[in-house]
Amino acid sequence: MSQAWQIARRLLFQNRWLYLLLILWPLGMALAFDLPGFGLEQGDVLVLLHQESLYGLAFVCFTASVQLGNEQRSRRIVGVLSRAVSRSQYLFALLCAAWLPLALYAASFLLGGLLLAAHTPLPASQIVAMTVALLALGLWTAAVSLFFAAWLVPLLASAATLALISGITLLGRSWPLFGLGPMLGELAGVSGAATADPELRTHGTSLAAILAAALFFAAAVLIFERRDLRLKED
């Protein structure tokens, strides 16, 4: 675990300024819209939160998809794996490096959402439910992205992950796959996705999202351990 954390910490440090901007963005937007003269309505707040949720998932998708390819092209992965670090530990480090910035982003998202919702009838429990969904679906997105990145080039891995998310979201309107479809639809603000109490369903299906993330991560490890590294030719 300590080895995985050291790898994840290195990756996080390399992109620290980008992650800092990402983390502060939801809270900064909330502070800006909280200034006198804006007066956002409940619908406006929800639209903003839905957009921020999608941006968070998209960022996790891109980060998890490109990290493995970047590590192989730079050949850093060879030096790391030669120090008695297993491939499963290495993938877990990449998963942490993709999801931990989202966890901090979600904290900023929660604070900003509560600040904006304080001036509307929007219940705080709905903001909390959206934050829980963002964290759970973000972990699932990172695992799915790593699964595709284990056997596809980064661009195709990102495209495949986004296609899977879009497909499950659309299918979730009529066929709730593990509950992820409706939860994705509610987080994205897709019309017609909500068919029950969103707060109850979000909390109830977050565990399913975590379980699905574990399955995709196990599949990614299985593939990665059996494939040759795609190293850049000198």
Coordinates of C-alpha atoms in Angstrom, one line a residue:
M1 CA 0.0 0.0 0.0
S2 CA 2.8 2.4 0.8
Q3 CA 4.4 1.7 -2.6
A4 CA 1.1 2.4 -4.3
W5 CA 0.7 5.7 -2.4
Q6 CA 4.2 6.8 -3.3
I7 CA 3.5 6.3 -7.0
A8 CA 0.1 8.1 -6.7
R9 CA 1.7 10.9 -4.8
R10 CA 4.3 11.4 -7.6
L11 CA 1.6 11.5 -10.2
L12 CA -0.5 13.9 -8.2
F13 CA 2.5 16.2 -7.6
Q14 CA 3.3 16.3 -11.3
N15 CA -0.2 17.9 -12.1
R16 CA -0.7 19.7 -8.8
W17 CA -1.6 23.1 -10.3
L18 CA -4.1 21.6 -12.7
Y19 CA -5.7 19.6 -9.8
L20 CA -5.8 22.7 -7.6
L21 CA -7.7 24.7 -10.3
L22 CA -10.1 21.8 -10.7
I23 CA -10.7 21.5 -7.0
L24 CA -11.3 25.2 -6.4
W25 CA -13.5 25.7 -9.5
P26 CA -16.9 24.6 -8.0
L27 CA -16.4 26.7 -4.9
G28 CA -15.2 29.6 -6.9
M29 CA -18.2 29.5 -9.2
A30 CA -20.5 29.4 -6.2
L31 CA -18.8 32.4 -4.6
A32 CA -19.1 34.3 -7.9
F33 CA -22.8 33.5 -8.4
D34 CA -23.4 34.3 -4.7
L35 CA -22.5 38.0 -5.3
P36 CA -25.3 40.5 -5.2
G37 CA -27.2 40.9 -8.5
F38 CA -27.2 37.2 -9.7
G39 CA -30.0 35.7 -7.6
L40 CA -30.0 32.2 -9.1
E41 CA -33.2 30.3 -9.0
Q42 CA -33.5 26.6 -7.9
G43 CA -33.5 25.4 -11.5
D44 CA -30.4 27.5 -12.3
V45 CA -28.5 26.0 -9.3
L46 CA -29.4 22.5 -10.4
V47 CA -28.2 23.1 -14.0
L48 CA -24.9 24.4 -12.7
L49 CA -24.5 21.4 -10.3
H50 CA -25.3 18.9 -13.1
Q51 CA -22.7 20.5 -15.4
E52 CA -20.1 20.4 -12.6
S53 CA -20.9 16.8 -12.0
L54 CA -20.3 15.9 -15.7
Y55 CA -17.1 17.9 -15.8
G56 CA -15.8 16.0 -12.8
L57 CA -16.6 12.6 -14.3
A58 CA -15.1 13.6 -17.7
F59 CA -11.9 14.7 -15.9
V60 CA -11.6 11.4 -14.1
C61 CA -12.2 9.6 -17.4
F62 CA -9.5 11.5 -19.2
T63 CA -7.0 11.3 -16.3
A64 CA -7.4 7.5 -15.8
S65 CA -7.3 6.8 -19.5
V66 CA -4.1 8.7 -20.3
Q67 CA -2.0 8.0 -17.2
L68 CA -1.1 4.4 -18.1
G69 CA -0.2 5.4 -21.7
N70 CA 2.0 8.3 -20.5
E71 CA 3.8 6.1 -18.0
Q72 CA 4.6 3.5 -20.7
R73 CA 5.7 6.1 -23.3
S74 CA 8.0 7.7 -20.8
R75 CA 9.3 4.3 -19.7
R76 CA 8.9 5.3 -16.0
I77 CA 6.8 2.2 -15.6
V78 CA 9.8 0.0 -16.2
G79 CA 11.8 1.5 -13.4
V80 CA 8.8 1.3 -11.0
L81 CA 7.9 -2.3 -11.8
S82 CA 11.6 -3.3 -11.4
R83 CA 11.4 -2.3 -7.8
A84 CA 9.3 -5.2 -6.7
V85 CA 6.0 -3.3 -7.4
S86 CA 3.4 -5.6 -8.7
R87 CA 1.2 -4.6 -11.7
S88 CA -1.9 -4.7 -9.5
Q89 CA -0.3 -2.2 -7.1
Y90 CA 0.7 0.0 -10.0
L91 CA -2.8 0.1 -11.4
F92 CA -4.2 0.7 -7.9
A93 CA -1.8 3.7 -7.7
L94 CA -3.2 5.0 -11.0
L95 CA -6.7 4.5 -9.7
C96 CA -6.0 6.6 -6.6
A97 CA -4.2 9.3 -8.6
A98 CA -7.3 9.6 -10.8
W99 CA -10.0 9.5 -8.0
L100 CA -8.4 11.4 -5.2
P101 CA -8.5 14.8 -7.0
L102 CA -12.2 14.1 -7.6
A103 CA -12.8 13.4 -3.9
L104 CA -11.4 16.9 -3.2
Y105 CA -13.4 18.3 -6.1
A106 CA -16.5 16.7 -4.6
A107 CA -15.8 18.5 -1.3
S108 CA -15.6 21.8 -3.1
F109 CA -18.8 20.8 -5.1
L110 CA -20.6 20.1 -1.8
L111 CA -19.6 23.4 -0.2
G112 CA -20.4 25.4 -3.3
G113 CA -23.7 23.6 -3.8
L114 CA -24.8 24.2 -0.2
L115 CA -23.8 27.9 -0.5
L116 CA -26.0 28.3 -3.6
A117 CA -28.9 26.2 -2.3
A118 CA -29.1 28.3 0.9
H119 CA -30.9 31.0 -1.2
T120 CA -33.3 28.6 -2.8
P121 CA -35.9 25.9 -1.7
L122 CA -33.4 23.2 -2.9
P123 CA -32.9 20.9 0.1
A124 CA -29.4 20.3 1.4
S125 CA -30.0 16.6 1.4
Q126 CA -30.2 16.6 -2.4
I127 CA -26.8 18.3 -2.6
V128 CA -25.4 15.6 -0.3
A129 CA -27.0 12.9 -2.5
M130 CA -25.4 14.3 -5.6
T131 CA -22.0 14.5 -3.9
V132 CA -22.3 10.8 -2.9
A133 CA -23.3 9.9 -6.4
L134 CA -20.4 11.9 -7.8
L135 CA -17.9 10.1 -5.6
A136 CA -19.3 6.6 -6.3
L137 CA -19.7 7.1 -10.0
G138 CA -16.3 8.8 -10.2
L139 CA -14.6 5.7 -8.7
W140 CA -16.5 3.5 -11.2
T141 CA -15.5 5.8 -14.1
A142 CA -11.8 5.6 -13.1
A143 CA -12.0 1.8 -12.9
V144 CA -13.7 1.6 -16.3
S145 CA -11.2 3.9 -17.9
L146 CA -8.3 1.8 -16.5
F147 CA -10.0 -1.3 -17.8
F148 CA -10.0 0.1 -21.4
A149 CA -6.6 1.7 -21.0
A150 CA -5.1 -1.8 -20.2
W151 CA -5.7 -2.9 -23.8
L152 CA -6.5 0.2 -25.8
V153 CA -4.6 3.4 -26.6
P154 CA -5.5 6.4 -24.4
L155 CA -7.7 8.1 -27.0
L156 CA -9.8 5.0 -27.7
A157 CA -9.9 4.2 -23.9
S158 CA -11.4 7.6 -23.2
A159 CA -13.9 7.3 -26.1
A160 CA -14.9 3.8 -25.0
T161 CA -15.5 4.9 -21.4
L162 CA -17.6 7.9 -22.5
A163 CA -19.6 5.7 -24.8
L164 CA -20.3 3.2 -22.0
I165 CA -21.3 6.0 -19.7
S166 CA -23.6 7.5 -22.3
G167 CA -25.1 4.2 -23.2
I168 CA -25.8 3.2 -19.6
T169 CA -27.3 6.7 -19.0
L170 CA -29.7 6.4 -21.9
L171 CA -30.6 2.7 -21.1
G172 CA -31.2 3.7 -17.5
R173 CA -34.3 5.6 -18.4
S174 CA -36.0 2.3 -19.1
W175 CA -33.6 -0.4 -18.0
P176 CA -31.8 0.4 -14.7
L177 CA -28.5 -1.5 -15.0
F178 CA -27.4 -2.1 -11.4
G179 CA -29.1 1.2 -10.7
L180 CA -26.2 3.0 -12.4
G181 CA -28.3 4.2 -15.3
P182 CA -30.9 6.2 -13.3
M183 CA -28.1 7.5 -11.0
L184 CA -26.1 8.7 -13.9
G185 CA -29.2 10.2 -15.5
E186 CA -30.0 12.1 -12.3
L187 CA -26.5 13.3 -11.8
A188 CA -26.4 14.5 -15.5
G189 CA -29.8 16.0 -15.3
V190 CA -31.2 13.9 -18.1
S191 CA -34.9 14.5 -18.5
G192 CA -37.0 11.4 -17.7
A193 CA -34.3 9.6 -15.7
A194 CA -35.9 10.0 -12.3
T195 CA -38.6 7.5 -11.5
A196 CA -38.3 7.3 -7.7
D197 CA -36.9 9.3 -4.8
P198 CA -33.5 10.3 -6.2
E199 CA -32.0 10.6 -2.7
L200 CA -33.0 7.1 -1.7
R201 CA -31.9 5.6 -5.0
T202 CA -28.5 7.5 -5.0
H203 CA -27.6 6.2 -1.5
G204 CA -28.9 2.7 -2.3
T205 CA -27.0 2.3 -5.6
S206 CA -23.7 3.9 -4.5
L207 CA -22.6 0.5 -3.2
A208 CA -23.5 -1.1 -6.5
A209 CA -21.3 1.5 -8.2
I210 CA -18.4 0.7 -5.9
L211 CA -18.9 -3.1 -6.5
A212 CA -19.0 -2.5 -10.3
A213 CA -15.8 -0.4 -9.9
A214 CA -14.1 -3.3 -8.1
L215 CA -15.1 -5.8 -10.9
F216 CA -13.8 -3.5 -13.6
F217 CA -10.6 -2.9 -11.7
A218 CA -10.1 -6.7 -11.2
A219 CA -10.6 -7.2 -15.0
A220 CA -8.1 -4.4 -15.7
V221 CA -5.5 -6.1 -13.5
L222 CA -6.2 -9.4 -15.1
I223 CA -5.6 -8.0 -18.6
F224 CA -2.6 -5.8 -17.6
E225 CA -0.8 -8.6 -16.0
R226 CA -1.0 -10.7 -19.2
R227 CA -0.1 -8.0 -21.8
D228 CA 3.3 -6.7 -22.8
L229 CA 4.0 -3.1 -22.0
R230 CA 3.6 -0.6 -24.9
L231 CA 7.0 1.1 -24.6
K232 CA 8.0 3.9 -26.8
E233 CA 10.7 2.9 -29.3
D234 CA 14.0 4.7 -29.1

